[in-house]
CSV table of C-alpha atoms and ligand atoms in Angstrom, one decimal:
chain,number,residue,atom,x,y,z
A,165,MET,CA,181.2,66.8,185.3
A,166,ALA,CA,182.6,64.6,187.5
A,167,SER,CA,184.5,67.4,189.7
A,168,ILE,CA,185.1,70.9,188.2
A,169,GLN,CA,188.1,71.5,190.3
A,170,ALA,CA,190.0,69.4,188.4
A,171,VAL,CA,189.1,71.3,185.3
A,172,LEU,CA,189.9,74.5,187.1
A,173,SER,CA,193.6,73.1,188.5
A,174,TYR,CA,194.1,72.6,184.7
A,175,VAL,CA,193.5,76.2,184.0
A,176,LYS,CA,195.5,77.3,186.9
A,177,GLU,CA,198.5,74.9,186.1
A,178,PHE,CA,198.1,76.0,182.0
A,179,PHE,CA,197.3,79.4,182.2
A,180,PRO,CA,200.8,80.6,181.3
A,181,GLY,CA,200.5,78.6,178.2
A,182,PHE,CA,197.0,79.7,177.3
A,183,VAL,CA,198.4,83.5,177.0
A,184,GLU,CA,201.1,82.1,174.7
A,185,ASP,CA,198.3,80.7,172.5
A,186,LEU,CA,196.5,83.9,172.8
A,187,LYS,CA,199.5,85.8,171.5
A,188,ALA,CA,200.2,83.6,168.6
A,189,PHE,CA,196.3,84.0,167.8
A,190,VAL,CA,196.8,87.9,167.8
A,191,ARG,CA,200.0,87.8,166.1
A,192,PHE,CA,197.8,87.6,162.8
A,193,PRO,CA,196.7,90.7,161.2
A,194,SER,CA,193.2,89.5,160.2
A,195,VAL,CA,192.1,92.9,159.2
A,196,GLY,CA,188.9,91.7,157.6
A,197,THR,CA,188.2,95.0,156.1
A,198,ASP,CA,191.1,95.8,154.4
A,199,LYS,CA,191.8,93.7,151.2
A,200,LYS,CA,195.7,94.0,151.7
A,201,TYR,CA,195.4,91.6,154.9
A,202,ARG,CA,193.5,89.0,152.9
A,203,LYS,CA,196.2,86.2,153.0
A,204,GLU,CA,196.9,86.8,156.6
A,205,THR,CA,193.3,86.8,157.6
A,206,THR,CA,193.1,83.5,156.2
A,207,ALA,CA,196.5,82.3,157.7
A,208,CYS,CA,194.6,83.3,160.8
A,209,ALA,CA,191.3,81.0,159.9
A,210,ASN,CA,193.9,77.8,159.3
A,211,TRP,CA,195.7,78.5,162.8
A,212,LEU,CA,192.2,78.6,164.6
A,213,ALA,CA,191.2,75.6,162.7
A,214,GLN,CA,194.3,73.8,163.7
A,215,HIS,CA,193.7,74.9,167.4
A,216,LEU,CA,190.3,73.5,167.6
A,217,GLU,CA,191.7,70.2,166.5
A,218,HIS,CA,194.7,70.2,168.7
A,219,ILE,CA,192.2,70.6,171.6
A,220,GLY,CA,190.1,67.9,170.7
A,221,LEU,CA,187.3,69.1,168.6
A,222,GLN,CA,186.1,67.1,165.6
A,223,GLN,CA,184.7,68.0,162.5
A,224,VAL,CA,186.6,70.8,162.3
A,225,ARG,CA,186.2,72.9,158.6
A,226,ILE,CA,187.0,75.8,157.1
A,227,PHE,CA,183.9,77.2,155.0
A,228,PRO,CA,185.0,79.8,152.6
A,229,THR,CA,182.9,82.7,151.9
A,230,LEU,CA,182.9,85.6,149.4
A,231,ARG,CA,185.7,87.3,151.6
A,232,HIS,CA,186.7,85.4,154.9
A,233,PRO,CA,186.2,82.2,156.0
A,234,ILE,CA,184.0,80.8,158.7
A,235,VAL,CA,185.9,78.3,161.0
A,236,TYR,CA,183.7,75.4,162.7
A,237,GLY,CA,184.4,72.7,165.0
A,238,GLU,CA,182.1,70.5,167.2
A,239,TRP,CA,182.0,67.9,170.1
A,240,VAL,CA,178.5,66.2,169.9
A,241,LYS,CA,178.8,63.1,171.9
A,242,GLN,CA,176.6,63.6,174.5
A,243,PRO,CA,173.3,62.5,173.2
A,244,GLY,CA,170.6,63.7,175.6
A,245,LYS,CA,172.4,66.7,176.5
A,246,PRO,CA,171.9,70.3,175.1
A,247,THR,CA,173.7,71.6,172.4
A,248,LEU,CA,175.5,74.7,172.9
A,249,LEU,CA,176.5,77.0,170.0
A,250,ILE,CA,179.5,78.8,170.6
A,251,TYR,CA,180.1,82.1,168.4
A,252,GLY,CA,183.0,84.9,167.9
A,253,HIS,CA,184.9,86.5,165.6
A,254,TYR,CA,188.5,86.2,164.7
A,255,ASP,CA,188.8,89.4,162.5
A,256,VAL,CA,189.7,92.7,163.8
A,257,GLN,CA,189.8,96.2,163.5
A,258,PRO,CA,192.0,98.2,161.4
A,259,VAL,CA,194.7,99.6,163.5
A,260,GLU,CA,195.2,103.2,162.1
A,261,PRO,CA,196.4,105.7,163.5
A,262,LEU,CA,199.4,103.6,163.9
A,263,PRO,CA,201.4,106.4,165.4
A,264,ASP,CA,199.1,106.6,168.5
A,265,TRP,CA,200.2,102.8,169.6
A,266,SER,CA,202.7,102.6,172.1
A,267,PHE,CA,202.8,99.1,171.8
A,268,PRO,CA,203.2,97.0,168.3
A,269,PRO,CA,199.6,95.9,167.4
A,270,PHE,CA,200.4,92.5,165.8
A,271,ASP,CA,203.2,91.5,168.5
A,272,PRO,CA,201.4,91.3,171.5
A,273,ILE,CA,203.0,92.0,174.7
A,274,VAL,CA,201.8,91.6,178.6
A,275,ARG,CA,202.5,94.8,180.8
A,276,GLY,CA,200.8,95.0,184.1
A,277,GLY,CA,198.3,92.3,184.0
A,278,TYR,CA,196.9,93.2,180.5
A,279,ILE,CA,197.7,91.7,176.8
A,280,TYR,CA,198.1,94.4,174.4
A,281,GLY,CA,197.5,94.3,170.9
A,282,ARG,CA,195.0,94.4,168.2
A,283,GLY,CA,191.9,92.1,168.9
A,284,THR,CA,193.0,91.0,172.3
A,285,SER,CA,189.5,92.1,173.5
A,286,ASP,CA,187.6,92.1,170.4
A,287,ASP,CA,187.2,89.7,169.9
A,288,LYS,CA,190.1,87.0,169.7
A,289,GLY,CA,190.6,87.2,173.8
A,290,GLN,CA,186.8,86.6,174.6
A,291,LEU,CA,186.5,84.3,171.9
A,292,PHE,CA,189.6,82.2,173.4
A,293,ALA,CA,188.4,82.0,176.6
A,294,HIS,CA,185.3,79.7,175.5
A,295,VAL,CA,188.0,77.9,173.6
A,296,LYS,CA,190.5,77.4,176.2
A,297,ALA,CA,187.6,76.2,178.7
A,298,LEU,CA,187.0,73.3,176.0
A,299,GLU,CA,190.7,72.7,176.0
A,300,ALA,CA,190.4,72.5,180.0
A,301,ILE,CA,187.6,69.8,180.4
A,302,LEU,CA,188.4,67.9,177.2
A,303,LYS,CA,192.3,67.4,178.5
A,304,THR,CA,191.1,66.4,182.0
A,305,TYR,CA,188.2,64.4,181.2
A,306,GLY,CA,188.2,63.4,177.6
A,307,LYS,CA,185.0,64.5,177.0
A,308,LEU,CA,182.4,67.4,177.6
A,309,PRO,CA,179.2,67.7,179.8
A,310,ILE,CA,177.2,69.0,176.9
A,311,ASN,CA,177.3,69.1,173.1
A,312,VAL,CA,179.2,72.2,171.3
A,313,LYS,CA,179.6,73.7,168.0
A,314,CYS,CA,182.1,76.4,167.5
A,315,LEU,CA,181.0,79.1,164.8
A,316,PHE,CA,183.8,81.1,164.0
A,317,ASP,CA,183.3,84.4,161.9
A,318,GLY,CA,185.9,86.2,159.9
A,319,GLU,CA,183.7,89.1,158.9
A,320,GLU,CA,182.0,90.4,161.7
A,321,GLU,CA,183.7,93.9,161.8
A,322,MET,CA,182.0,94.3,158.1
A,323,GLY,CA,178.7,93.6,159.4
A,324,SER,CA,178.6,89.7,158.6
A,325,PRO,CA,177.6,89.8,155.1
A,326,SER,CA,178.2,85.9,154.6
A,327,LEU,CA,176.8,84.9,157.8
A,328,ARG,CA,172.8,84.8,156.7
A,329,HIS,CA,173.5,82.6,154.0
A,330,PHE,CA,175.8,80.5,155.8
A,331,ILE,CA,172.9,79.7,158.3
A,332,GLN,CA,170.6,79.3,156.1
A,333,THR,CA,172.3,76.5,154.2
A,334,GLN,CA,173.8,74.7,157.2
A,335,LYS,CA,170.7,74.9,159.3
A,336,GLU,CA,171.1,70.8,160.2
A,337,LEU,CA,174.9,71.6,161.0
A,338,LEU,CA,173.9,74.4,163.3
A,339,LYS,CA,171.1,72.9,165.3
A,340,ALA,CA,171.4,74.0,168.9
A,341,GLU,CA,169.2,74.7,172.1
A,342,VAL,CA,171.1,77.9,173.2
A,343,ALA,CA,174.1,80.1,171.8
A,344,VAL,CA,176.8,82.2,173.7
A,345,LEU,CA,179.0,85.0,172.4
A,346,SER,CA,181.7,86.8,174.5
A,347,ASP,CA,182.1,90.2,172.6
A,348,MET,CA,181.2,92.8,175.0
A,349,ALA,CA,182.4,95.0,178.1
A,350,MET,CA,181.5,94.4,181.6
A,351,LEU,CA,179.5,97.2,183.3
A,352,SER,CA,182.9,97.5,185.5
A,353,ALA,CA,185.9,95.4,186.7
A,354,ASP,CA,183.7,94.5,189.7
A,355,HIS,CA,180.5,93.9,187.9
A,356,PRO,CA,180.3,90.9,185.5
A,357,SER,CA,177.7,91.5,183.2
A,358,LEU,CA,175.4,89.7,181.0
A,359,ALA,CA,173.4,91.4,178.2
A,360,TYR,CA,169.8,90.2,177.4
A,361,SER,CA,168.6,92.8,175.0
A,362,LEU,CA,170.4,94.5,171.9
A,363,ARG,CA,168.7,96.9,169.5
A,364,GLY,CA,167.9,96.3,165.9
A,365,SER,CA,169.2,98.2,163.1
A,366,LEU,CA,167.9,99.7,159.9
A,367,SER,CA,170.4,101.5,157.5
A,368,VAL,CA,169.1,103.3,154.3
A,369,GLU,CA,170.4,106.2,152.2
A,370,LEU,CA,168.2,108.5,150.6
A,371,GLU,CA,169.4,110.1,147.1
A,372,VAL,CA,167.6,113.1,145.7
A,373,LYS,CA,168.3,114.1,141.8
A,374,SER,CA,167.3,116.8,139.7
A,375,GLN,CA,166.4,116.0,136.1
A,376,GLY,CA,169.3,117.8,135.0
A,377,VAL,CA,173.4,118.6,135.5
A,378,ASP,CA,175.0,120.7,138.0
A,379,LEU,CA,174.0,124.4,137.5
A,380,HIS,CA,175.5,127.4,138.1
A,381,SER,CA,174.2,129.1,141.3
A,382,GLY,CA,174.1,132.8,139.9
A,383,ASN,CA,172.3,131.9,136.6
A,384,PHE,CA,170.1,129.5,138.3
A,385,GLY,CA,170.0,130.3,141.8
A,386,GLY,CA,166.1,130.9,143.0
A,387,ALA,CA,164.8,129.3,139.8
A,388,VAL,CA,165.3,125.6,140.1
A,389,ARG,CA,165.1,123.3,143.1
A,390,ASN,CA,168.1,122.2,144.7
A,391,PRO,CA,168.6,118.5,145.5
A,392,LEU,CA,170.9,119.3,148.2
A,393,GLN,CA,168.4,121.6,149.9
A,394,VAL,CA,165.7,118.9,149.4
A,395,VAL,CA,167.7,116.5,151.4
A,396,CYS,CA,168.3,118.9,154.2
A,397,GLU,CA,164.3,119.5,154.5
A,398,LEU,CA,163.5,115.7,154.3
A,399,VAL,CA,166.2,115.2,157.0
A,400,ALA,CA,164.8,118.4,159.6
A,401,GLN,CA,161.3,116.7,158.8
A,402,LEU,CA,162.5,113.2,160.7
A,403,HIS,CA,162.3,114.6,164.3
A,404,ASP,CA,160.1,117.0,166.1
A,405,GLN,CA,161.0,119.7,168.8
A,406,ASN,CA,160.6,116.7,171.6
A,407,GLY,CA,163.3,114.4,170.0
A,408,ARG,CA,160.6,112.2,168.6
A,409,ILE,CA,160.7,110.5,165.2
A,410,THR,CA,157.6,111.8,163.2
A,411,ILE,CA,157.3,108.9,160.7
A,412,PRO,CA,153.4,107.8,161.3
A,413,GLY,CA,153.1,104.7,162.9
A,414,PHE,CA,156.9,104.4,164.0
A,415,TYR,CA,156.2,103.8,167.7
A,416,ASN,CA,153.2,101.5,167.1
A,417,GLY,CA,155.5,98.4,167.4
A,418,VAL,CA,157.5,99.6,170.5
A,419,LYS,CA,157.3,97.7,173.4
A,420,THR,CA,156.6,99.5,176.4
A,421,TYR,CA,157.8,98.6,179.7
A,422,GLY,CA,156.3,98.8,183.3
A,423,SER,CA,157.9,100.3,186.6
A,424,ALA,CA,159.7,97.2,187.8
A,425,GLU,CA,161.9,97.2,184.4
A,426,ARG,CA,162.4,100.8,184.5
A,427,ASN,CA,163.6,100.7,188.2
A,428,TYR,CA,166.0,98.0,187.7
A,429,MET,CA,167.6,99.8,184.7
A,430,ARG,CA,167.8,102.7,186.8
A,431,GLN,CA,169.2,101.3,189.8
A,432,ASN,CA,171.7,98.7,188.0
A,433,GLY,CA,172.5,100.7,184.4
A,434,PRO,CA,174.5,103.7,183.6
A,435,THR,CA,173.4,107.1,184.6
A,436,ASP,CA,172.9,110.0,182.6
A,437,ASN,CA,176.1,111.7,183.9
A,438,LYS,CA,178.1,108.3,183.1
A,439,ILE,CA,176.7,108.1,179.6
A,440,LEU,CA,177.2,111.8,178.6
A,441,GLY,CA,180.7,111.5,180.2
A,442,ASP,CA,181.6,108.8,178.0
A,443,ALA,CA,180.4,110.7,175.2
A,444,LYS,CA,182.3,114.0,176.5
A,445,ALA,CA,178.9,115.8,176.0
A,446,ARG,CA,177.7,118.5,178.2
A,447,TYR,CA,174.2,118.3,177.1
A,448,GLY,CA,172.0,115.3,176.5
A,449,TRP,CA,169.5,114.9,173.9
A,450,GLY,CA,166.4,112.9,173.0
A,451,GLU,CA,163.0,111.4,173.4
A,452,LYS,CA,161.6,113.3,176.6
A,453,GLY,CA,160.6,111.2,179.9
A,454,PHE,CA,163.5,108.6,179.6
A,455,THR,CA,166.9,108.4,180.8
A,456,ALA,CA,169.8,108.1,178.2
A,457,TYR,CA,170.1,104.4,179.2
A,458,GLU,CA,166.6,103.8,178.4
A,459,ARG,CA,166.9,106.2,175.3
A,460,THR,CA,169.7,103.7,173.9
A,461,THR,CA,168.3,100.3,174.8
A,462,ILE,CA,164.6,100.3,175.0
A,463,ARG,CA,163.9,103.2,172.8
A,464,PRO,CA,164.5,103.6,169.0
A,465,ALA,CA,167.0,106.3,167.7
A,466,LEU,CA,167.4,107.7,164.5
A,467,SER,CA,170.8,109.1,164.0
A,468,ILE,CA,171.9,111.0,160.3
A,469,ASN,CA,175.3,109.5,159.6
A,470,GLY,CA,176.4,111.4,156.9
A,471,ILE,CA,174.9,114.0,154.1
A,472,VAL,CA,176.8,114.0,150.4
A,473,GLY,CA,176.1,116.6,147.9
A,474,GLY,CA,177.6,119.7,146.3
A,475,TYR,CA,181.1,121.1,146.6
A,476,GLN,CA,183.0,119.8,149.5
A,477,GLY,CA,186.3,121.1,148.5
A,478,PRO,CA,188.5,124.4,149.4
A,479,GLY,CA,187.3,127.8,148.9
A,480,VAL,CA,184.2,128.5,147.0
A,481,LYS,CA,182.3,126.6,143.9
A,482,SER,CA,179.0,128.1,143.2
A,483,VAL,CA,177.1,125.2,142.3
A,484,ILE,CA,173.5,123.7,142.6
A,485,PRO,CA,174.5,120.0,142.9
A,486,ALA,CA,172.7,117.5,140.6
A,487,LYS,CA,172.3,115.0,143.1
A,488,ALA,CA,172.5,114.8,147.0
A,489,GLY,CA,171.9,112.0,149.5
A,490,ALA,CA,171.8,111.0,153.3
A,491,LYS,CA,172.6,108.3,155.1
A,492,LEU,CA,170.6,107.6,158.1
A,493,ASN,CA,170.5,104.5,160.9
A,494,PHE,CA,167.7,104.0,162.8
A,495,ARG,CA,168.0,101.8,165.9
A,496,LEU,CA,165.1,99.7,166.6
A,497,ALA,CA,163.6,99.0,170.1
A,498,PRO,CA,162.4,95.7,171.1
A,499,HIS,CA,159.3,94.6,169.3
A,500,GLN,CA,159.8,96.9,166.1
A,501,ASP,CA,160.4,95.2,162.7
A,502,PRO,CA,163.0,96.8,160.5
A,503,GLN,CA,160.7,95.7,157.5
A,504,VAL,CA,157.8,97.6,158.6
A,505,VAL,CA,159.9,100.7,159.8
A,506,GLU,CA,161.7,100.7,156.0
A,507,LYS,CA,158.1,100.4,154.4
A,508,LEU,CA,156.5,103.5,157.0
A,509,LEU,CA,159.7,105.4,155.9
A,510,ARG,CA,159.0,105.0,152.1
A,511,THR,CA,155.6,106.0,152.3
A,512,TYR,CA,156.4,109.2,154.6
A,513,ILE,CA,159.7,110.4,152.6
A,514,GLN,CA,157.2,110.1,149.3
A,515,GLY,CA,154.5,111.7,150.9
A,516,ILE,CA,156.7,114.9,152.2
A,517,ALA,CA,159.2,114.9,149.0
A,518,PRO,CA,158.3,118.2,146.9
A,519,PRO,CA,157.0,117.9,143.3
A,520,GLY,CA,159.7,117.3,140.6
A,521,ALA,CA,162.5,115.7,143.2
A,522,ALA,CA,163.0,112.2,142.3
A,523,VAL,CA,163.7,110.6,145.5
A,524,ASN,CA,165.2,107.0,146.0
A,525,ILE,CA,165.9,104.6,149.1
A,526,HIS,CA,168.5,102.4,149.0
A,527,THR,CA,168.4,99.7,152.2
A,528,TYR,CA,172.1,98.4,153.2
A,529,LEU,CA,171.0,96.8,156.5
A,530,HIS,CA,168.2,95.1,158.2
A,531,ALA,CA,168.6,93.3,161.7
A,532,LYS,CA,165.9,92.8,163.9
A,533,PRO,CA,165.9,93.8,168.0
A,534,TYR,CA,166.7,91.0,170.5
A,535,GLU,CA,165.4,90.3,173.8
A,536,LEU,CA,165.7,87.6,176.2
A,537,ASN,CA,163.1,86.6,178.6
A,538,LEU,CA,164.5,86.9,182.1
A,539,GLY,CA,163.1,83.4,183.0
A,540,HIS,CA,165.1,82.0,180.4
A,541,PRO,CA,166.7,78.7,181.8
A,542,ALA,CA,170.2,79.4,179.8
A,543,LEU,CA,170.3,83.1,181.3
A,544,GLN,CA,169.8,82.0,184.3
A,545,ALA,CA,172.6,79.4,183.9
A,546,GLY,CA,175.0,82.5,182.6
A,547,GLN,CA,174.1,84.6,185.8
A,548,TRP,CA,175.2,81.6,187.8
A,549,ALA,CA,178.2,80.6,185.8
A,550,LEU,CA,179.3,84.6,186.1
A,551,ARG,CA,178.7,84.3,189.8
A,552,GLN,CA,181.1,81.4,190.0
A,553,GLY,CA,183.6,82.5,187.8
A,554,PHE,CA,184.0,86.4,189.1
A,555,GLY,CA,182.9,85.6,192.6
A,556,LYS,CA,180.2,88.4,192.0
A,557,GLU,CA,176.9,89.1,191.4
A,558,PRO,CA,176.4,89.5,187.6
A,559,VAL,CA,174.3,92.7,186.2
A,560,LEU,CA,171.9,92.5,183.7
A,561,MET,CA,172.5,94.9,180.9
A,562,ARG,CA,170.6,96.2,177.7
A,563,ILE,CA,172.8,97.3,174.7
A,564,GLY,CA,172.2,100.0,172.2
A,565,GLY,CA,173.9,98.2,169.7
A,566,THR,CA,173.2,95.2,167.2
A,567,ILE,CA,175.0,92.3,166.7
A,568,PRO,CA,173.9,90.8,163.6
A,569,ALA,CA,174.6,87.1,164.5
A,570,VAL,CA,172.5,87.3,167.4
A,571,SER,CA,169.5,88.5,165.4
A,572,LEU,CA,169.9,85.6,162.5
A,573,PHE,CA,170.3,82.8,165.1
A,574,ARG,CA,167.1,83.5,166.6
A,575,GLU,CA,165.6,84.2,163.3
A,576,ILE,CA,166.8,81.5,161.3
A,577,LEU,CA,167.9,78.7,163.7
A,578,GLY,CA,165.4,79.6,166.3
A,579,VAL,CA,167.9,80.0,169.0
A,580,SER,CA,168.4,82.6,171.8
A,581,THR,CA,172.0,84.0,172.8
A,582,ILE,CA,173.5,84.3,175.8
A,583,LEU,CA,175.9,87.6,175.8
A,584,LEU,CA,178.6,87.1,178.7
A,585,GLY,CA,181.0,90.0,178.7
A,586,PHE,CA,184.6,89.4,179.7
A,587,GLY,CA,186.0,92.8,178.4
A,588,LEU,CA,186.4,96.0,180.1
A,589,ALA,CA,185.1,99.6,178.9
A,590,THR,CA,188.7,100.6,179.4
A,591,ASP,CA,190.0,97.9,176.4
A,592,ARG,CA,190.1,100.6,173.8
A,593,ILE,CA,188.5,98.2,171.3
A,594,HIS,CA,188.7,99.8,167.8
A,595,ALA,CA,191.4,102.3,169.0
A,596,PRO,CA,195.1,102.5,169.5
A,597,ASN,CA,196.7,100.2,172.4
A,598,GLU,CA,193.9,97.7,172.7
A,599,ARG,CA,194.2,95.5,175.4
A,600,PHE,CA,192.4,92.7,177.4
A,601,CYS,CA,192.9,92.1,181.1
A,602,LEU,CA,194.5,88.6,182.0
A,603,ARG,CA,192.3,88.6,185.2
A,604,ASN,CA,189.4,88.4,183.0
A,605,PHE,CA,190.7,86.1,180.3
A,606,LYS,CA,191.1,83.4,183.1
A,607,LYS,CA,188.0,84.2,184.9
A,608,GLY,CA,186.3,84.2,181.6
A,609,ILE,CA,187.4,80.8,181.0
A,610,GLU,CA,186.1,79.5,184.5
A,611,THR,CA,183.1,81.3,183.8
A,612,SER,CA,182.8,79.4,180.6
A,613,ILE,CA,183.3,76.0,182.1
A,614,TRP,CA,180.7,76.5,184.7
A,615,PHE,CA,178.6,77.9,182.1
A,616,MET,CA,178.4,74.6,180.4
A,617,ALA,CA,178.3,72.5,183.4
A,618,ALA,CA,175.3,74.6,184.5
A,619,LEU,CA,173.5,73.9,180.9
A,620,SER,CA,174.5,70.0,181.3
A,621,GLN,CA,172.3,70.2,184.7
A,622,LYS,CA,169.0,71.6,182.8
A,623,ALA,CA,166.5,69.5,181.2
A,624,ASN,CA,165.6,72.5,178.9
A,625,VAL,CA,168.0,75.2,178.0
A,626,SER,CA,166.0,76.4,174.9
A,627,GLY,CA,163.4,78.4,176.9
A,628,SER,CA,160.6,80.0,175.5
A,629,VAL,CA,160.9,82.9,173.0
A,630,GLY,CA,158.1,84.6,174.8
A,631,THR,CA,158.2,88.1,175.6
A,632,ARG,CA,156.9,88.1,179.2
A,633,LEU,CA,157.4,91.3,181.2
A,634,VAL,CA,160.1,91.4,183.6
A,635,ARG,CA,158.8,90.9,187.2
A,636,LYS,CA,160.4,92.5,190.0
A,637,GLY,CA,161.5,89.3,191.7
A,638,THR,CA,163.2,88.0,188.8
A,639,ALA,CA,165.2,91.2,188.0
A,640,SER,CA,166.6,91.9,191.6
A,641,THR,CA,168.3,88.4,191.4
A,642,GLY,CA,170.4,89.9,188.8
B,839,ZN,ZN1,183.7,92.0,168.2
């Protein structure tokens, strides 16, 4: 780019208008999970597509899916330069409980440097930081320093059910060297953050059935096996006294980390007190020998998300239910394979299930863990861009959660994703009074501009999908 300063001046001059545009975007109640907002969600996709056209993107298209459309737009007139895939989502979480909102969720207002409204931070505002960066560059110079493809999902809050099929059928369209996603919080307002690992996920439901029907627990209690008790016994055998998962072979695939990586995490990541404080928990729990941050990022975990069965109503009903179930969620550490873990779980459960209990395992979701080599050129471009945009040294973070898109880009397109956080932990995402800090909106736009400029200078931005261990020298630069 001839001069980034001219682009930054455009951002400065037109920032109030950017905020107005963000308000218009937030005004659509695009609650993807709620069928009654189907029309509004589609209207939001149409608006976003028009906006992409308006800022100068080309080939803008709306791809229908089973639920909510995917919005696509591109600018690919820099042959020889890298292609960046920008991913984000325009669907938002439901607003309930509505009485707890002090501001109308879909009529955004600005107060004290924040814009309030559902989706302002997750993810409309963060997505829009990249859109406005594109606008600023295109309106200043009429061209971008790299090639860009935008892919905006309308089903992220439902687990992106259409995305795998879409990516598989649009491999050519989505071809890129690297992807970027801003849908996370910074460590704090003074610590811009870049995430380089996510855990994978495996969600299953165990179902145990007796041969017959619900039975009277007076007439049959003590004589027949109770499926609900079987579920409890199976669940109780999934962890040992030390908080470790007991499935044989479960830890075989888990990557181990040396002291350099663990020291970096200790020095830069949240402390046990911070994590327990956020959870409002007095006592921690989990695998011995690891910090809470390690246990939620580089170690796997199994959570029992629900147990169903029997009588749940008020008062008493003496019943031995004919069936019962448990919902289990595994968070998988780097190098674990959800398909392998699923097989190990099935073998283990069949082995410990008592005779006469028919156990079924239904799988809902597989997502592979994700980890980026710290020497990855695009990650270094991201660090540099955050340093320019926020004027502070960025922190490299590991995230305990899972973002299906990131796993799918790696798996199907062979593309790594740079995760740049512009949100704050106090943004109240998924909760009443969601907000987005306007200072971060502006710095996010600037960071995105610097990021594209940095990528244009690199000969190779795709890096290797290697798994080189972090060296101290590399880690300490972040
Ligand atoms: Zn989100």
